[in-house]
């Protein structure tokens, strides 16, 4: 079985909370992307030391000739999309925990074995993983003196339906397969959704069955409505940042939806 590396991050014990932002479905190069909103978001992350982001795919539209995207409609070439992003993210490169690919970046990976995401990550000095990532974040101090520790899983996501229920159903199935995970984050569906449940876990060491909180988040895109979504009769979704707040005094995670 392929081993998934867990990336561990330790932050100050003085922090009472940490704000984590999935960055996904930005689709730079698509004329519907709200670039001004994204630039305000970058400034927002830079304004406080406890704000971090994770890039989880489709940051570039990457409309190559073999793709569904209309190459004639792109505002810039795939190469210039990557350069534009590298320039805009440069001021907060130290706040980016990782990048993974989305289906739009996978287009060029499949055609010519080139990951736009990997090139972007290398230019910023950020860790790149292909399809999924597992994180462990430690910070703050609980009443027992120990740090709050959060196990987080991210992947770009995939959905097969227009309705929010399709995204939630797929996310719940994914979350149920990740025993011991506190937060599960995906994107892809251009919706902003939060879902919490308390799966039961058999504890053979203490001979009991326990329940644990699990937060599931679908992070929103950054685009105005139109084009492909209008032709396919999708419902306009939310756009912009999807904050996930991790508490540093007691173990509790929530998403601002």
PDB file of C-alpha atoms in Angstrom:
ATOM      1  CA  UNK A   1       0.000   0.000   0.000  1.00  0.00           C
ATOM      2  CA  UNK A   2       1.268   3.466  -0.879  1.00  0.00           C
ATOM      3  CA  UNK A   3       2.279   5.389   2.212  1.00  0.00           C
ATOM      4  CA  UNK A   4       0.793   8.854   2.662  1.00  0.00           C
ATOM      5  CA  UNK A   5       3.228  11.196   4.389  1.00  0.00           C
ATOM      6  CA  UNK A   6       1.843  13.281   7.243  1.00  0.00           C
ATOM      7  CA  UNK A   7       3.141  16.859   7.203  1.00  0.00           C
ATOM      8  CA  UNK A   8       3.561  18.205  10.742  1.00  0.00           C
ATOM      9  CA  UNK A   9       3.387  21.900  11.599  1.00  0.00           C
ATOM     10  CA  UNK A  10       4.045  23.390  15.038  1.00  0.00           C
ATOM     11  CA  UNK A  11       2.859  26.913  15.777  1.00  0.00           C
ATOM     12  CA  UNK A  12       3.135  29.107  18.922  1.00  0.00           C
ATOM     13  CA  UNK A  13       1.527  27.991  22.159  1.00  0.00           C
ATOM     14  CA  UNK A  14       0.366  31.586  22.749  1.00  0.00           C
ATOM     15  CA  UNK A  15      -2.061  31.494  19.813  1.00  0.00           C
ATOM     16  CA  UNK A  16      -5.698  31.189  20.841  1.00  0.00           C
ATOM     17  CA  UNK A  17      -6.788  30.316  17.317  1.00  0.00           C
ATOM     18  CA  UNK A  18      -5.437  29.562  13.872  1.00  0.00           C
ATOM     19  CA  UNK A  19      -7.228  30.516  10.663  1.00  0.00           C
ATOM     20  CA  UNK A  20      -6.755  28.013   7.843  1.00  0.00           C
ATOM     21  CA  UNK A  21      -7.875  28.884   4.313  1.00  0.00           C
ATOM     22  CA  UNK A  22      -8.259  26.376   1.483  1.00  0.00           C
ATOM     23  CA  UNK A  23      -7.334  28.047  -1.795  1.00  0.00           C
ATOM     24  CA  UNK A  24      -8.977  26.226  -4.687  1.00  0.00           C
ATOM     25  CA  UNK A  25     -10.858  26.747  -7.940  1.00  0.00           C
ATOM     26  CA  UNK A  26      -9.317  30.146  -8.511  1.00  0.00           C
ATOM     27  CA  UNK A  27      -9.076  29.361 -12.238  1.00  0.00           C
ATOM     28  CA  UNK A  28      -6.675  32.149 -13.109  1.00  0.00           C
ATOM     29  CA  UNK A  29      -6.972  32.676 -16.861  1.00  0.00           C
ATOM     30  CA  UNK A  30     -10.756  32.378 -16.861  1.00  0.00           C
ATOM     31  CA  UNK A  31     -12.321  35.821 -17.502  1.00  0.00           C
ATOM     32  CA  UNK A  32     -14.943  35.190 -14.795  1.00  0.00           C
ATOM     33  CA  UNK A  33     -12.358  34.931 -11.992  1.00  0.00           C
ATOM     34  CA  UNK A  34     -12.613  37.802  -9.513  1.00  0.00           C
ATOM     35  CA  UNK A  35      -8.943  38.778  -9.374  1.00  0.00           C
ATOM     36  CA  UNK A  36      -9.623  41.861  -7.242  1.00  0.00           C
ATOM     37  CA  UNK A  37     -11.304  39.715  -4.585  1.00  0.00           C
ATOM     38  CA  UNK A  38      -8.334  37.346  -4.605  1.00  0.00           C
ATOM     39  CA  UNK A  39      -5.864  40.212  -4.151  1.00  0.00           C
ATOM     40  CA  UNK A  40      -7.836  41.466  -1.145  1.00  0.00           C
ATOM     41  CA  UNK A  41      -7.683  37.936   0.270  1.00  0.00           C
ATOM     42  CA  UNK A  42      -3.877  37.851  -0.047  1.00  0.00           C
ATOM     43  CA  UNK A  43      -3.672  41.121   1.888  1.00  0.00           C
ATOM     44  CA  UNK A  44      -6.043  39.707   4.512  1.00  0.00           C
ATOM     45  CA  UNK A  45      -3.824  36.656   5.064  1.00  0.00           C
ATOM     46  CA  UNK A  46      -0.748  38.885   5.358  1.00  0.00           C
ATOM     47  CA  UNK A  47      -2.398  41.096   7.987  1.00  0.00           C
ATOM     48  CA  UNK A  48      -2.236  38.567  10.871  1.00  0.00           C
ATOM     49  CA  UNK A  49       0.463  35.992  11.739  1.00  0.00           C
ATOM     50  CA  UNK A  50      -2.012  33.175  12.506  1.00  0.00           C
ATOM     51  CA  UNK A  51      -3.503  32.966   8.991  1.00  0.00           C
ATOM     52  CA  UNK A  52      -2.336  30.180   6.679  1.00  0.00           C
ATOM     53  CA  UNK A  53      -3.520  28.713   3.418  1.00  0.00           C
ATOM     54  CA  UNK A  54      -3.391  25.391   1.621  1.00  0.00           C
ATOM     55  CA  UNK A  55      -3.592  25.234  -2.164  1.00  0.00           C
ATOM     56  CA  UNK A  56      -5.879  22.373  -3.118  1.00  0.00           C
ATOM     57  CA  UNK A  57      -6.097  22.563  -6.886  1.00  0.00           C
ATOM     58  CA  UNK A  58      -7.497  24.329  -9.941  1.00  0.00           C
ATOM     59  CA  UNK A  59      -5.629  27.521  -9.125  1.00  0.00           C
ATOM     60  CA  UNK A  60      -4.960  27.867 -12.848  1.00  0.00           C
ATOM     61  CA  UNK A  61      -7.594  27.355 -15.531  1.00  0.00           C
ATOM     62  CA  UNK A  62      -4.957  25.727 -17.754  1.00  0.00           C
ATOM     63  CA  UNK A  63      -7.112  25.742 -20.889  1.00  0.00           C
ATOM     64  CA  UNK A  64      -4.997  23.645 -23.213  1.00  0.00           C
ATOM     65  CA  UNK A  65      -6.217  22.537 -26.648  1.00  0.00           C
ATOM     66  CA  UNK A  66      -7.361  19.071 -25.574  1.00  0.00           C
ATOM     67  CA  UNK A  67      -9.412  20.368 -22.622  1.00  0.00           C
ATOM     68  CA  UNK A  68     -13.065  21.358 -22.276  1.00  0.00           C
ATOM     69  CA  UNK A  69     -12.089  25.014 -21.732  1.00  0.00           C
ATOM     70  CA  UNK A  70     -12.256  27.440 -24.649  1.00  0.00           C
ATOM     71  CA  UNK A  71      -8.615  28.309 -25.270  1.00  0.00           C
ATOM     72  CA  UNK A  72      -9.620  31.430 -27.223  1.00  0.00           C
ATOM     73  CA  UNK A  73     -11.416  32.799 -24.177  1.00  0.00           C
ATOM     74  CA  UNK A  74      -8.466  32.644 -21.750  1.00  0.00           C
ATOM     75  CA  UNK A  75      -7.131  35.953 -20.431  1.00  0.00           C
ATOM     76  CA  UNK A  76      -3.575  34.624 -20.405  1.00  0.00           C
ATOM     77  CA  UNK A  77      -1.640  31.542 -21.468  1.00  0.00           C
ATOM     78  CA  UNK A  78      -1.130  28.625 -19.047  1.00  0.00           C
ATOM     79  CA  UNK A  79       2.494  29.648 -18.529  1.00  0.00           C
ATOM     80  CA  UNK A  80       1.503  33.251 -17.778  1.00  0.00           C
ATOM     81  CA  UNK A  81      -1.204  32.004 -15.393  1.00  0.00           C
ATOM     82  CA  UNK A  82       1.504  30.322 -13.323  1.00  0.00           C
ATOM     83  CA  UNK A  83       3.744  33.402 -13.439  1.00  0.00           C
ATOM     84  CA  UNK A  84       0.862  35.662 -12.394  1.00  0.00           C
ATOM     85  CA  UNK A  85       0.063  33.460  -9.419  1.00  0.00           C
ATOM     86  CA  UNK A  86       3.704  33.230  -8.364  1.00  0.00           C
ATOM     87  CA  UNK A  87       3.922  37.022  -8.359  1.00  0.00           C
ATOM     88  CA  UNK A  88       0.679  37.539  -6.405  1.00  0.00           C
ATOM     89  CA  UNK A  89       1.460  34.850  -3.807  1.00  0.00           C
ATOM     90  CA  UNK A  90       5.081  35.920  -3.289  1.00  0.00           C
ATOM     91  CA  UNK A  91       4.275  38.212  -0.290  1.00  0.00           C
ATOM     92  CA  UNK A  92       2.647  35.327   1.617  1.00  0.00           C
ATOM     93  CA  UNK A  93       4.711  32.384   0.405  1.00  0.00           C
ATOM     94  CA  UNK A  94       5.720  31.610   4.003  1.00  0.00           C
ATOM     95  CA  UNK A  95       2.020  31.240   4.899  1.00  0.00           C
ATOM     96  CA  UNK A  96       1.365  28.519   2.327  1.00  0.00           C
ATOM     97  CA  UNK A  97       1.568  25.059   3.856  1.00  0.00           C
ATOM     98  CA  UNK A  98       1.307  23.033   0.649  1.00  0.00           C
ATOM     99  CA  UNK A  99      -0.020  22.727  -2.889  1.00  0.00           C
ATOM    100  CA  UNK A 100      -1.778  19.800  -4.553  1.00  0.00           C
ATOM    101  CA  UNK A 101      -3.101  19.385  -8.095  1.00  0.00           C
ATOM    102  CA  UNK A 102      -6.678  19.795  -9.268  1.00  0.00           C
ATOM    103  CA  UNK A 103      -8.284  18.367 -12.385  1.00  0.00           C
ATOM    104  CA  UNK A 104      -7.392  21.483 -14.422  1.00  0.00           C
ATOM    105  CA  UNK A 105      -3.681  21.137 -13.623  1.00  0.00           C
ATOM    106  CA  UNK A 106      -3.939  17.420 -14.344  1.00  0.00           C
ATOM    107  CA  UNK A 107      -4.741  18.267 -17.977  1.00  0.00           C
ATOM    108  CA  UNK A 108      -1.131  19.144 -18.825  1.00  0.00           C
ATOM    109  CA  UNK A 109       0.152  16.435 -16.525  1.00  0.00           C
ATOM    110  CA  UNK A 110      -1.726  13.844 -18.541  1.00  0.00           C
ATOM    111  CA  UNK A 111      -0.731  15.316 -21.902  1.00  0.00           C
ATOM    112  CA  UNK A 112       2.960  16.120 -21.373  1.00  0.00           C
ATOM    113  CA  UNK A 113       3.834  15.067 -17.796  1.00  0.00           C
ATOM    114  CA  UNK A 114       4.043  18.676 -16.601  1.00  0.00           C
ATOM    115  CA  UNK A 115       2.356  19.830 -13.403  1.00  0.00           C
ATOM    116  CA  UNK A 116       1.662  23.549 -13.364  1.00  0.00           C
ATOM    117  CA  UNK A 117       1.131  23.267  -9.609  1.00  0.00           C
ATOM    118  CA  UNK A 118       4.524  21.703  -9.042  1.00  0.00           C
ATOM    119  CA  UNK A 119       6.186  24.464 -11.073  1.00  0.00           C
ATOM    120  CA  UNK A 120       4.333  27.071  -9.002  1.00  0.00           C
ATOM    121  CA  UNK A 121       5.273  25.385  -5.732  1.00  0.00           C
ATOM    122  CA  UNK A 122       8.942  25.178  -6.723  1.00  0.00           C
ATOM    123  CA  UNK A 123       9.039  28.877  -7.629  1.00  0.00           C
ATOM    124  CA  UNK A 124       7.662  29.792  -4.167  1.00  0.00           C
ATOM    125  CA  UNK A 125       9.583  27.209  -2.143  1.00  0.00           C
ATOM    126  CA  UNK A 126       6.380  25.490  -1.011  1.00  0.00           C
ATOM    127  CA  UNK A 127       5.844  21.760  -0.544  1.00  0.00           C
ATOM    128  CA  UNK A 128       4.064  20.049  -3.467  1.00  0.00           C
ATOM    129  CA  UNK A 129       2.079  16.822  -3.277  1.00  0.00           C
ATOM    130  CA  UNK A 130       0.139  15.354  -6.169  1.00  0.00           C
ATOM    131  CA  UNK A 131      -3.377  14.205  -5.295  1.00  0.00           C
ATOM    132  CA  UNK A 132      -3.865  14.386  -1.536  1.00  0.00           C
ATOM    133  CA  UNK A 133      -2.274  15.601   1.663  1.00  0.00           C
ATOM    134  CA  UNK A 134      -2.451  14.753   5.352  1.00  0.00           C
ATOM    135  CA  UNK A 135      -1.503  17.425   7.903  1.00  0.00           C
ATOM    136  CA  UNK A 136      -1.018  17.538  11.639  1.00  0.00           C
ATOM    137  CA  UNK A 137      -1.209  21.017  13.139  1.00  0.00           C
ATOM    138  CA  UNK A 138      -0.143  21.663  16.736  1.00  0.00           C
ATOM    139  CA  UNK A 139      -0.525  25.019  18.494  1.00  0.00           C
ATOM    140  CA  UNK A 140      -2.027  26.740  21.542  1.00  0.00           C
ATOM    141  CA  UNK A 141      -2.265  25.252  25.032  1.00  0.00           C
ATOM    142  CA  UNK A 142      -5.119  23.300  26.599  1.00  0.00           C
ATOM    143  CA  UNK A 143      -5.893  23.362  30.317  1.00  0.00           C
ATOM    144  CA  UNK A 144      -3.653  20.300  30.791  1.00  0.00           C
ATOM    145  CA  UNK A 145      -0.714  22.226  29.333  1.00  0.00           C
ATOM    146  CA  UNK A 146      -0.582  20.229  26.095  1.00  0.00           C
ATOM    147  CA  UNK A 147      -1.013  21.792  22.628  1.00  0.00           C
ATOM    148  CA  UNK A 148      -4.191  21.386  20.624  1.00  0.00           C
ATOM    149  CA  UNK A 149      -3.512  18.928  17.817  1.00  0.00           C
ATOM    150  CA  UNK A 150      -5.572  18.674  14.623  1.00  0.00           C
ATOM    151  CA  UNK A 151      -5.422  15.954  11.968  1.00  0.00           C
ATOM    152  CA  UNK A 152      -6.493  17.328   8.575  1.00  0.00           C
ATOM    153  CA  UNK A 153      -6.964  15.648   5.209  1.00  0.00           C
ATOM    154  CA  UNK A 154      -7.245  17.531   1.899  1.00  0.00           C
ATOM    155  CA  UNK A 155      -7.807  16.577  -1.719  1.00  0.00           C
ATOM    156  CA  UNK A 156      -9.182  18.555  -4.642  1.00  0.00           C
ATOM    157  CA  UNK A 157     -12.456  16.651  -4.775  1.00  0.00           C
ATOM    158  CA  UNK A 158     -14.841  15.257  -7.376  1.00  0.00           C
ATOM    159  CA  UNK A 159     -18.607  15.390  -7.682  1.00  0.00           C
ATOM    160  CA  UNK A 160     -21.159  13.875  -9.997  1.00  0.00           C
ATOM    161  CA  UNK A 161     -24.190  16.128  -9.513  1.00  0.00           C
ATOM    162  CA  UNK A 162     -25.470  19.691  -9.583  1.00  0.00           C
ATOM    163  CA  UNK A 163     -27.176  19.716  -6.200  1.00  0.00           C
ATOM    164  CA  UNK A 164     -25.370  20.398  -2.893  1.00  0.00           C
ATOM    165  CA  UNK A 165     -26.398  16.944  -1.680  1.00  0.00           C
ATOM    166  CA  UNK A 166     -24.125  15.303  -4.256  1.00  0.00           C
ATOM    167  CA  UNK A 167     -21.103  17.165  -2.887  1.00  0.00           C
ATOM    168  CA  UNK A 168     -22.051  16.380   0.723  1.00  0.00           C
ATOM    169  CA  UNK A 169     -22.664  12.695  -0.024  1.00  0.00           C
ATOM    170  CA  UNK A 170     -19.256  12.289  -1.666  1.00  0.00           C
ATOM    171  CA  UNK A 171     -17.572  14.208   1.137  1.00  0.00           C
ATOM    172  CA  UNK A 172     -19.254  12.103   3.820  1.00  0.00           C
ATOM    173  CA  UNK A 173     -18.112   8.872   2.143  1.00  0.00           C
ATOM    174  CA  UNK A 174     -14.572  10.213   1.999  1.00  0.00           C
ATOM    175  CA  UNK A 175     -14.681  11.310   5.652  1.00  0.00           C
ATOM    176  CA  UNK A 176     -15.971   7.922   6.784  1.00  0.00           C
ATOM    177  CA  UNK A 177     -12.897   6.295   5.222  1.00  0.00           C
ATOM    178  CA  UNK A 178     -10.516   8.481   7.265  1.00  0.00           C
ATOM    179  CA  UNK A 179     -10.517   7.165  10.813  1.00  0.00           C
ATOM    180  CA  UNK A 180      -8.990   9.571  13.304  1.00  0.00           C
ATOM    181  CA  UNK A 181      -9.240  12.636  11.070  1.00  0.00           C
ATOM    182  CA  UNK A 182     -10.584  15.866  12.600  1.00  0.00           C
ATOM    183  CA  UNK A 183     -11.133  17.948   9.461  1.00  0.00           C
ATOM    184  CA  UNK A 184     -11.676  16.901   5.824  1.00  0.00           C
ATOM    185  CA  UNK A 185     -11.443  19.573   3.113  1.00  0.00           C
ATOM    186  CA  UNK A 186     -12.248  19.435  -0.609  1.00  0.00           C
ATOM    187  CA  UNK A 187     -13.103  21.894  -3.367  1.00  0.00           C
ATOM    188  CA  UNK A 188     -14.030  21.285  -7.021  1.00  0.00           C
ATOM    189  CA  UNK A 189     -17.814  21.658  -6.895  1.00  0.00           C
ATOM    190  CA  UNK A 190     -17.787  25.500  -6.735  1.00  0.00           C
ATOM    191  CA  UNK A 191     -20.013  25.373  -3.675  1.00  0.00           C
ATOM    192  CA  UNK A 192     -19.391  26.419  -0.069  1.00  0.00           C
ATOM    193  CA  UNK A 193     -20.655  23.790   2.359  1.00  0.00           C
ATOM    194  CA  UNK A 194     -19.966  22.664   5.907  1.00  0.00           C
ATOM    195  CA  UNK A 195     -21.007  19.412   7.506  1.00  0.00           C
ATOM    196  CA  UNK A 196     -20.272  17.996  10.936  1.00  0.00           C
ATOM    197  CA  UNK A 197     -20.930  14.521  12.287  1.00  0.00           C
ATOM    198  CA  UNK A 198     -19.699  12.315  15.124  1.00  0.00           C
ATOM    199  CA  UNK A 199     -18.663   8.865  13.867  1.00  0.00           C
ATOM    200  CA  UNK A 200     -18.253   6.117  16.414  1.00  0.00           C
ATOM    201  CA  UNK A 201     -14.878   4.500  16.982  1.00  0.00           C
ATOM    202  CA  UNK A 202     -14.162   1.198  18.662  1.00  0.00           C
ATOM    203  CA  UNK A 203     -11.401   1.556  21.245  1.00  0.00           C
ATOM    204  CA  UNK A 204      -9.987  -1.956  21.876  1.00  0.00           C
ATOM    205  CA  UNK A 205      -7.385  -0.680  24.351  1.00  0.00           C
ATOM    206  CA  UNK A 206      -9.983   0.671  26.773  1.00  0.00           C
ATOM    207  CA  UNK A 207     -12.824  -1.662  25.767  1.00  0.00           C
ATOM    208  CA  UNK A 208     -15.276   1.041  24.838  1.00  0.00           C
ATOM    209  CA  UNK A 209     -16.952   2.751  21.877  1.00  0.00           C
ATOM    210  CA  UNK A 210     -16.331   6.490  21.621  1.00  0.00           C
ATOM    211  CA  UNK A 211     -17.545   9.301  19.385  1.00  0.00           C
ATOM    212  CA  UNK A 212     -15.365  11.979  17.808  1.00  0.00           C
ATOM    213  CA  UNK A 213     -16.232  15.247  16.050  1.00  0.00           C
ATOM    214  CA  UNK A 214     -15.400  15.416  12.352  1.00  0.00           C
ATOM    215  CA  UNK A 215     -15.717  18.630  10.357  1.00  0.00           C
ATOM    216  CA  UNK A 216     -16.203  18.322   6.604  1.00  0.00           C
ATOM    217  CA  UNK A 217     -15.790  21.375   4.365  1.00  0.00           C
ATOM    218  CA  UNK A 218     -16.370  22.082   0.682  1.00  0.00           C
ATOM    219  CA  UNK A 219     -14.444  25.285  -0.077  1.00  0.00           C
ATOM    220  CA  UNK A 220     -15.845  27.761  -2.573  1.00  0.00           C
ATOM    221  CA  UNK A 221     -14.475  28.995  -5.901  1.00  0.00           C
ATOM    222  CA  UNK A 222     -13.548  32.575  -6.855  1.00  0.00           C
ATOM    223  CA  UNK A 223     -15.612  33.164  -9.959  1.00  0.00           C
ATOM    224  CA  UNK A 224     -18.634  35.102 -11.107  1.00  0.00           C
ATOM    225  CA  UNK A 225     -21.417  33.104 -12.710  1.00  0.00           C
ATOM    226  CA  UNK A 226     -21.570  32.436 -16.435  1.00  0.00           C
ATOM    227  CA  UNK A 227     -20.013  30.427 -19.229  1.00  0.00           C
ATOM    228  CA  UNK A 228     -19.845  26.685 -18.641  1.00  0.00           C
ATOM    229  CA  UNK A 229     -21.949  26.888 -15.456  1.00  0.00           C
ATOM    230  CA  UNK A 230     -24.697  28.823 -17.266  1.00  0.00           C
ATOM    231  CA  UNK A 231     -24.718  26.424 -20.231  1.00  0.00           C
ATOM    232  CA  UNK A 232     -24.988  23.449 -17.887  1.00  0.00           C
ATOM    233  CA  UNK A 233     -27.752  25.168 -15.858  1.00  0.00           C
ATOM    234  CA  UNK A 234     -25.874  25.091 -12.566  1.00  0.00           C
ATOM    235  CA  UNK A 235     -27.017  27.153  -9.594  1.00  0.00           C
ATOM    236  CA  UNK A 236     -24.659  30.099  -8.881  1.00  0.00           C
ATOM    237  CA  UNK A 237     -22.491  29.286  -5.880  1.00  0.00           C
ATOM    238  CA  UNK A 238     -20.683  31.360  -3.278  1.00  0.00           C
ATOM    239  CA  UNK A 239     -17.291  32.839  -4.090  1.00  0.00           C
ATOM    240  CA  UNK A 240     -14.286  33.894  -2.064  1.00  0.00           C
ATOM    241  CA  UNK A 241     -12.527  32.680   1.050  1.00  0.00           C
ATOM    242  CA  UNK A 242     -13.732  29.767   3.202  1.00  0.00           C
ATOM    243  CA  UNK A 243     -12.220  30.293   6.677  1.00  0.00           C
ATOM    244  CA  UNK A 244     -11.656  27.254   8.889  1.00  0.00           C
ATOM    245  CA  UNK A 245     -11.057  28.275  12.506  1.00  0.00           C
ATOM    246  CA  UNK A 246      -9.027  26.001  14.781  1.00  0.00           C
ATOM    247  CA  UNK A 247      -9.260  26.701  18.527  1.00  0.00           C
ATOM    248  CA  UNK A 248      -6.047  26.743  20.560  1.00  0.00           C
ATOM    249  CA  UNK A 249      -7.567  26.421  24.053  1.00  0.00           C
ATOM    250  CA  UNK A 250      -9.846  23.449  23.476  1.00  0.00           C
ATOM    251  CA  UNK A 251     -10.020  21.098  20.550  1.00  0.00           C
ATOM    252  CA  UNK A 252     -12.740  22.499  18.316  1.00  0.00           C
ATOM    253  CA  UNK A 253     -12.787  23.322  14.596  1.00  0.00           C
ATOM    254  CA  UNK A 254     -15.453  25.266  12.725  1.00  0.00           C
ATOM    255  CA  UNK A 255     -15.932  26.656   9.230  1.00  0.00           C
ATOM    256  CA  UNK A 256     -17.376  30.042   8.323  1.00  0.00           C
ATOM    257  CA  UNK A 257     -19.916  29.243   5.629  1.00  0.00           C
TER     258      UNK A 257
END
